[in-house]
Amino acid sequence: VFDRKKAESLLNRQRALSDETGVPCMVVVGDREVADSAVSVRLRTGEQLPPRSLDDFKKTLSLAIKDRVRDLA
């Protein structure tokens, strides 16, 4: 059984930990994203990028890794 309160609490703890450790972004895949075959990206700055296709995100991430870019915006 899905417990929304526990899930939100866990997500908030993960966000805080990623902020503390300098993780450059968090990828969110919820029901809406699954239905749209998309991902939502939240940057370290707290900025929420518009949802994008999984293929587009893979390309963006691959280029960022290749070029050692820390900003996915």
Tab-separated table of N, CA, C and O in Angstrom:
chain	number	residue	atom	x	y	z
A	1	VAL	N	0.847	-1.177	0.000
A	1	VAL	CA	0.000	0.000	0.000
A	1	VAL	C	0.893	1.241	0.000
A	1	VAL	O	1.821	1.348	0.803
A	2	PHE	N	0.608	2.144	-0.894
A	2	PHE	CA	1.387	3.372	-1.026
A	2	PHE	C	1.010	4.354	0.080
A	2	PHE	O	-0.166	4.649	0.289
A	3	ASP	N	1.992	4.841	0.785
A	3	ASP	CA	1.789	5.814	1.854
A	3	ASP	C	2.378	7.147	1.396
A	3	ASP	O	3.585	7.348	1.434
A	4	ARG	N	1.518	8.032	0.937
A	4	ARG	CA	1.968	9.315	0.371
A	4	ARG	C	2.779	10.127	1.383
A	4	ARG	O	3.779	10.739	1.043
A	5	LYS	N	2.370	10.108	2.657
A	5	LYS	CA	3.077	10.878	3.688
A	5	LYS	C	4.517	10.391	3.851
A	5	LYS	O	5.451	11.183	3.925
A	6	LYS	N	4.703	9.074	3.887
A	6	LYS	CA	6.047	8.510	4.001
A	6	LYS	C	6.873	8.826	2.756
A	6	LYS	O	8.055	9.137	2.855
A	7	ALA	N	6.255	8.726	1.595
A	7	ALA	CA	6.963	8.994	0.346
A	7	ALA	C	7.415	10.456	0.287
A	7	ALA	O	8.551	10.744	-0.108
A	8	GLU	N	6.551	11.377	0.684
A	8	GLU	CA	6.914	12.796	0.682
A	8	GLU	C	8.031	13.072	1.683
A	8	GLU	O	8.942	13.849	1.404
A	9	SER	N	7.973	12.432	2.834
A	9	SER	CA	9.013	12.603	3.845
A	9	SER	C	10.355	12.101	3.321
A	9	SER	O	11.386	12.763	3.484
A	10	LEU	N	10.351	10.947	2.685
A	10	LEU	CA	11.577	10.391	2.114
A	10	LEU	C	12.120	11.308	1.019
A	10	LEU	O	13.318	11.584	0.975
A	11	LEU	N	11.251	11.797	0.164
A	11	LEU	CA	11.683	12.693	-0.908
A	11	LEU	C	12.290	13.972	-0.340
A	11	LEU	O	13.333	14.447	-0.818
A	12	ASN	N	11.688	14.524	0.697
A	12	ASN	CA	12.232	15.735	1.323
A	12	ASN	C	13.613	15.479	1.932
A	12	ASN	O	14.507	16.315	1.826
A	13	ARG	N	13.787	14.312	2.557
A	13	ARG	CA	15.106	13.964	3.100
A	13	ARG	C	16.133	13.798	1.989
A	13	ARG	O	17.274	14.230	2.115
A	14	GLN	N	15.723	13.189	0.877
A	14	GLN	CA	16.641	13.014	-0.257
A	14	GLN	C	17.025	14.361	-0.857
A	14	GLN	O	18.170	14.581	-1.236
A	15	ARG	N	16.071	15.266	-0.962
A	15	ARG	CA	16.369	16.611	-1.477
A	15	ARG	C	17.379	17.317	-0.583
A	15	ARG	O	18.330	17.926	-1.054
A	16	ALA	N	17.167	17.248	0.717
A	16	ALA	CA	18.080	17.901	1.662
A	16	ALA	C	19.473	17.296	1.556
A	16	ALA	O	20.474	18.023	1.532
A	17	LEU	N	19.558	15.985	1.473
A	17	LEU	CA	20.851	15.316	1.356
A	17	LEU	C	21.545	15.693	0.056
A	17	LEU	O	22.749	15.950	0.038
A	18	SER	N	20.799	15.771	-1.030
A	18	SER	CA	21.414	16.142	-2.313
A	18	SER	C	21.918	17.581	-2.270
A	18	SER	O	22.972	17.889	-2.834
A	19	ASP	N	21.211	18.462	-1.580
A	19	ASP	CA	21.675	19.845	-1.427
A	19	ASP	C	22.969	19.899	-0.618
A	19	ASP	O	23.899	20.622	-0.964
A	20	GLU	N	23.032	19.107	0.445
A	20	GLU	CA	24.214	19.095	1.321
A	20	GLU	C	25.439	18.537	0.612
A	20	GLU	O	26.555	18.983	0.857
A	21	THR	N	25.244	17.546	-0.240
A	21	THR	CA	26.371	16.863	-0.872
A	21	THR	C	26.735	17.423	-2.235
A	21	THR	O	27.721	17.004	-2.828
A	22	GLY	N	25.946	18.365	-2.741
A	22	GLY	CA	26.282	19.009	-4.009
A	22	GLY	C	25.864	18.244	-5.248
A	22	GLY	O	26.435	18.426	-6.323
A	23	VAL	N	24.872	17.383	-5.133
A	23	VAL	CA	24.363	16.673	-6.300
A	23	VAL	C	23.805	17.722	-7.270
A	23	VAL	O	23.008	18.569	-6.871
A	24	PRO	N	24.235	17.697	-8.543
A	24	PRO	CA	23.854	18.763	-9.469
A	24	PRO	C	22.378	18.787	-9.850
A	24	PRO	O	21.843	19.833	-10.184
A	25	CYS	N	21.704	17.639	-9.822
A	25	CYS	CA	20.293	17.644	-10.177
A	25	CYS	C	19.605	16.406	-9.622
A	25	CYS	O	20.248	15.438	-9.233
A	26	MET	N	18.284	16.484	-9.591
A	26	MET	CA	17.462	15.359	-9.180
A	26	MET	C	16.464	15.118	-10.304
A	26	MET	O	15.848	16.056	-10.807
A	27	VAL	N	16.325	13.872	-10.706
A	27	VAL	CA	15.380	13.505	-11.756
A	27	VAL	C	14.153	12.910	-11.092
A	27	VAL	O	14.262	12.003	-10.268
A	28	VAL	N	12.999	13.443	-11.456
A	28	VAL	CA	11.744	12.989	-10.868
A	28	VAL	C	10.927	12.277	-11.937
A	28	VAL	O	10.740	12.807	-13.040
A	29	VAL	N	10.471	11.079	-11.592
A	29	VAL	CA	9.613	10.321	-12.497
A	29	VAL	C	8.396	9.878	-11.699
A	29	VAL	O	8.461	8.906	-10.943
A	30	GLY	N	7.343	10.634	-11.848
A	30	GLY	CA	6.089	10.310	-11.165
A	30	GLY	C	5.080	9.764	-12.165
A	30	GLY	O	5.416	9.476	-13.315
A	31	ASP	N	3.852	9.629	-11.720
A	31	ASP	CA	2.801	9.083	-12.584
A	31	ASP	C	2.644	9.892	-13.870
A	31	ASP	O	2.482	9.328	-14.956
A	32	ARG	N	2.676	11.208	-13.754
A	32	ARG	CA	2.508	12.076	-14.916
A	32	ARG	C	3.643	11.861	-15.921
A	32	ARG	O	3.418	11.757	-17.123
A	33	GLU	N	4.873	11.783	-15.399
A	33	GLU	CA	6.026	11.603	-16.272
A	33	GLU	C	5.984	10.230	-16.954
A	33	GLU	O	6.288	10.113	-18.138
A	34	VAL	N	5.585	9.213	-16.213
A	34	VAL	CA	5.484	7.870	-16.807
A	34	VAL	C	4.472	7.891	-17.941
A	34	VAL	O	4.728	7.362	-19.031
A	35	ALA	N	3.322	8.506	-17.712
A	35	ALA	CA	2.281	8.573	-18.740
A	35	ALA	C	2.764	9.311	-19.986
A	35	ALA	O	2.377	8.966	-21.104
A	36	ASP	N	3.637	10.314	-19.789
A	36	ASP	CA	4.125	11.124	-20.905
A	36	ASP	C	5.491	10.672	-21.426
A	36	ASP	O	6.051	11.317	-22.304
A	37	SER	N	6.034	9.582	-20.864
A	37	SER	CA	7.396	9.116	-21.209
A	37	SER	C	8.389	10.270	-21.090
A	37	SER	O	9.155	10.556	-22.006
A	38	ALA	N	8.328	10.938	-19.948
A	38	ALA	CA	9.153	12.126	-19.727
A	38	ALA	C	9.792	12.071	-18.345
A	38	ALA	O	9.516	11.173	-17.553
A	39	VAL	N	10.673	13.036	-18.106
A	39	VAL	CA	11.274	13.211	-16.785
A	39	VAL	C	11.208	14.683	-16.416
A	39	VAL	O	11.179	15.549	-17.286
A	40	SER	N	11.161	14.962	-15.128
A	40	SER	CA	11.262	16.329	-14.628
A	40	SER	C	12.598	16.443	-13.918
A	40	SER	O	13.002	15.522	-13.204
A	41	VAL	N	13.281	17.553	-14.113
A	41	VAL	CA	14.608	17.738	-13.541
A	41	VAL	C	14.590	18.949	-12.626
A	41	VAL	O	14.118	20.021	-13.002
A	42	ARG	N	15.104	18.769	-11.408
A	42	ARG	CA	15.257	19.865	-10.458
A	42	ARG	C	16.745	20.084	-10.269
A	42	ARG	O	17.483	19.173	-9.913
A	43	LEU	N	17.191	21.303	-10.532
A	43	LEU	CA	18.601	21.635	-10.400
A	43	LEU	C	18.970	21.896	-8.946
A	43	LEU	O	18.101	22.148	-8.114
A	44	ARG	N	20.247	21.883	-8.666
A	44	ARG	CA	20.747	22.140	-7.314
A	44	ARG	C	20.277	23.496	-6.803
A	44	ARG	O	20.073	23.690	-5.614
A	45	THR	N	20.087	24.441	-7.703
A	45	THR	CA	19.648	25.783	-7.333
A	45	THR	C	18.194	25.810	-6.883
A	45	THR	O	17.719	26.819	-6.391
A	46	GLY	N	17.485	24.692	-7.085
A	46	GLY	CA	16.064	24.633	-6.749
A	46	GLY	C	15.190	24.884	-7.959
A	46	GLY	O	13.980	24.695	-7.905
A	47	GLU	N	15.808	25.309	-9.067
A	47	GLU	CA	15.051	25.567	-10.287
A	47	GLU	C	14.480	24.260	-10.824
A	47	GLU	O	15.158	23.249	-10.898
A	48	GLN	N	13.212	24.289	-11.198
A	48	GLN	CA	12.541	23.130	-11.774
A	48	GLN	C	12.492	23.333	-13.284
A	48	GLN	O	11.912	24.303	-13.761
A	49	LEU	N	13.131	22.443	-14.034
A	49	LEU	CA	13.106	22.544	-15.493
A	49	LEU	C	11.801	21.961	-16.018
A	49	LEU	O	11.209	21.087	-15.383
A	50	PRO	N	11.364	22.425	-17.186
A	50	PRO	CA	10.139	21.852	-17.754
A	50	PRO	C	10.341	20.356	-18.042
A	50	PRO	O	11.461	19.938	-18.350
A	51	PRO	N	9.279	19.568	-17.952
A	51	PRO	CA	9.417	18.147	-18.279
A	51	PRO	C	9.973	17.990	-19.692
A	51	PRO	O	9.689	18.792	-20.580
A	52	ARG	N	10.801	16.958	-19.881
A	52	ARG	CA	11.363	16.696	-21.204
A	52	ARG	C	11.331	15.199	-21.456
A	52	ARG	O	11.257	14.412	-20.523
A	53	SER	N	11.389	14.847	-22.714
A	53	SER	CA	11.343	13.426	-23.051
A	53	SER	C	12.565	12.727	-22.472
A	53	SER	O	13.618	13.345	-22.277
A	54	LEU	N	12.422	11.461	-22.213
A	54	LEU	CA	13.527	10.685	-21.678
A	54	LEU	C	14.705	10.692	-22.651
A	54	LEU	O	15.854	10.842	-22.240
A	55	ASP	N	14.424	10.567	-23.947
A	55	ASP	CA	15.505	10.590	-24.944
A	55	ASP	C	16.249	11.921	-24.928
A	55	ASP	O	17.477	11.953	-25.000
A	56	ASP	N	15.514	13.022	-24.821
A	56	ASP	CA	16.152	14.347	-24.767
A	56	ASP	C	17.025	14.471	-23.516
A	56	ASP	O	18.143	14.978	-23.570
A	57	PHE	N	16.514	13.975	-22.392
A	57	PHE	CA	17.292	14.050	-21.159
A	57	PHE	C	18.557	13.213	-21.261
A	57	PHE	O	19.619	13.627	-20.816
A	58	LYS	N	18.456	12.022	-21.847
A	58	LYS	CA	19.640	11.166	-22.019
A	58	LYS	C	20.714	11.886	-22.842
A	58	LYS	O	21.890	11.836	-22.506
A	59	LYS	N	20.288	12.543	-23.926
A	59	LYS	CA	21.242	13.279	-24.771
A	59	LYS	C	21.887	14.425	-23.987
A	59	LYS	O	23.097	14.615	-24.030
A	60	THR	N	21.068	15.173	-23.261
A	60	THR	CA	21.574	16.295	-22.473
A	60	THR	C	22.556	15.811	-21.415
A	60	THR	O	23.638	16.385	-21.235
A	61	LEU	N	22.211	14.740	-20.733
A	61	LEU	CA	23.070	14.201	-19.691
A	61	LEU	C	24.379	13.656	-20.273
A	61	LEU	O	25.451	13.894	-19.732
A	62	SER	N	24.285	12.947	-21.391
A	62	SER	CA	25.497	12.409	-22.035
A	62	SER	C	26.456	13.524	-22.434
A	62	SER	O	27.668	13.423	-22.225
A	63	LEU	N	25.915	14.609	-23.016
A	63	LEU	CA	26.761	15.743	-23.404
A	63	LEU	C	27.370	16.419	-22.183
A	63	LEU	O	28.536	16.811	-22.204
A	64	ALA	N	26.589	16.550	-21.117
A	64	ALA	CA	27.090	17.183	-19.892
A	64	ALA	C	28.240	16.367	-19.305
A	64	ALA	O	29.239	16.925	-18.854
A	65	ILE	N	28.097	15.056	-19.325
A	65	ILE	CA	29.162	14.189	-18.808
A	65	ILE	C	30.389	14.289	-19.704
A	65	ILE	O	31.510	14.441	-19.219
A	66	LYS	N	30.169	14.208	-21.001
A	66	LYS	CA	31.285	14.267	-21.953
A	66	LYS	C	32.055	15.582	-21.829
A	66	LYS	O	33.281	15.594	-21.816
A	67	ASP	N	31.326	16.672	-21.730
A	67	ASP	CA	31.952	18.003	-21.670
A	67	ASP	C	32.241	18.453	-20.248
A	67	ASP	O	32.691	19.587	-20.036
A	68	ARG	N	31.926	17.599	-19.269
A	68	ARG	CA	32.127	17.904	-17.845
A	68	ARG	C	31.430	19.197	-17.416
A	68	ARG	O	31.971	20.008	-16.676
A	69	VAL	N	30.216	19.347	-17.914
A	69	VAL	CA	29.385	20.505	-17.585
A	69	VAL	C	28.575	20.172	-16.344
A	69	VAL	O	28.017	19.082	-16.226
A	70	ARG	N	28.487	21.102	-15.416
A	70	ARG	CA	27.757	20.849	-14.164
A	70	ARG	C	26.349	21.399	-14.185
A	70	ARG	O	25.569	21.155	-13.290
A	71	ASP	N	26.003	22.164	-15.228
A	71	ASP	CA	24.682	22.783	-15.294
A	71	ASP	C	23.895	22.156	-16.452
A	71	ASP	O	24.305	22.261	-17.600
A	72	LEU	N	22.774	21.524	-16.148
A	72	LEU	CA	21.991	20.869	-17.176
A	72	LEU	C	20.927	21.748	-17.795
A	72	LEU	O	20.182	21.294	-18.635
A	73	ALA	N	20.826	22.977	-17.377
A	73	ALA	CA	19.749	23.856	-17.866
A	73	ALA	C	19.855	24.149	-19.321
A	73	ALA	O	20.634	23.957	-20.082
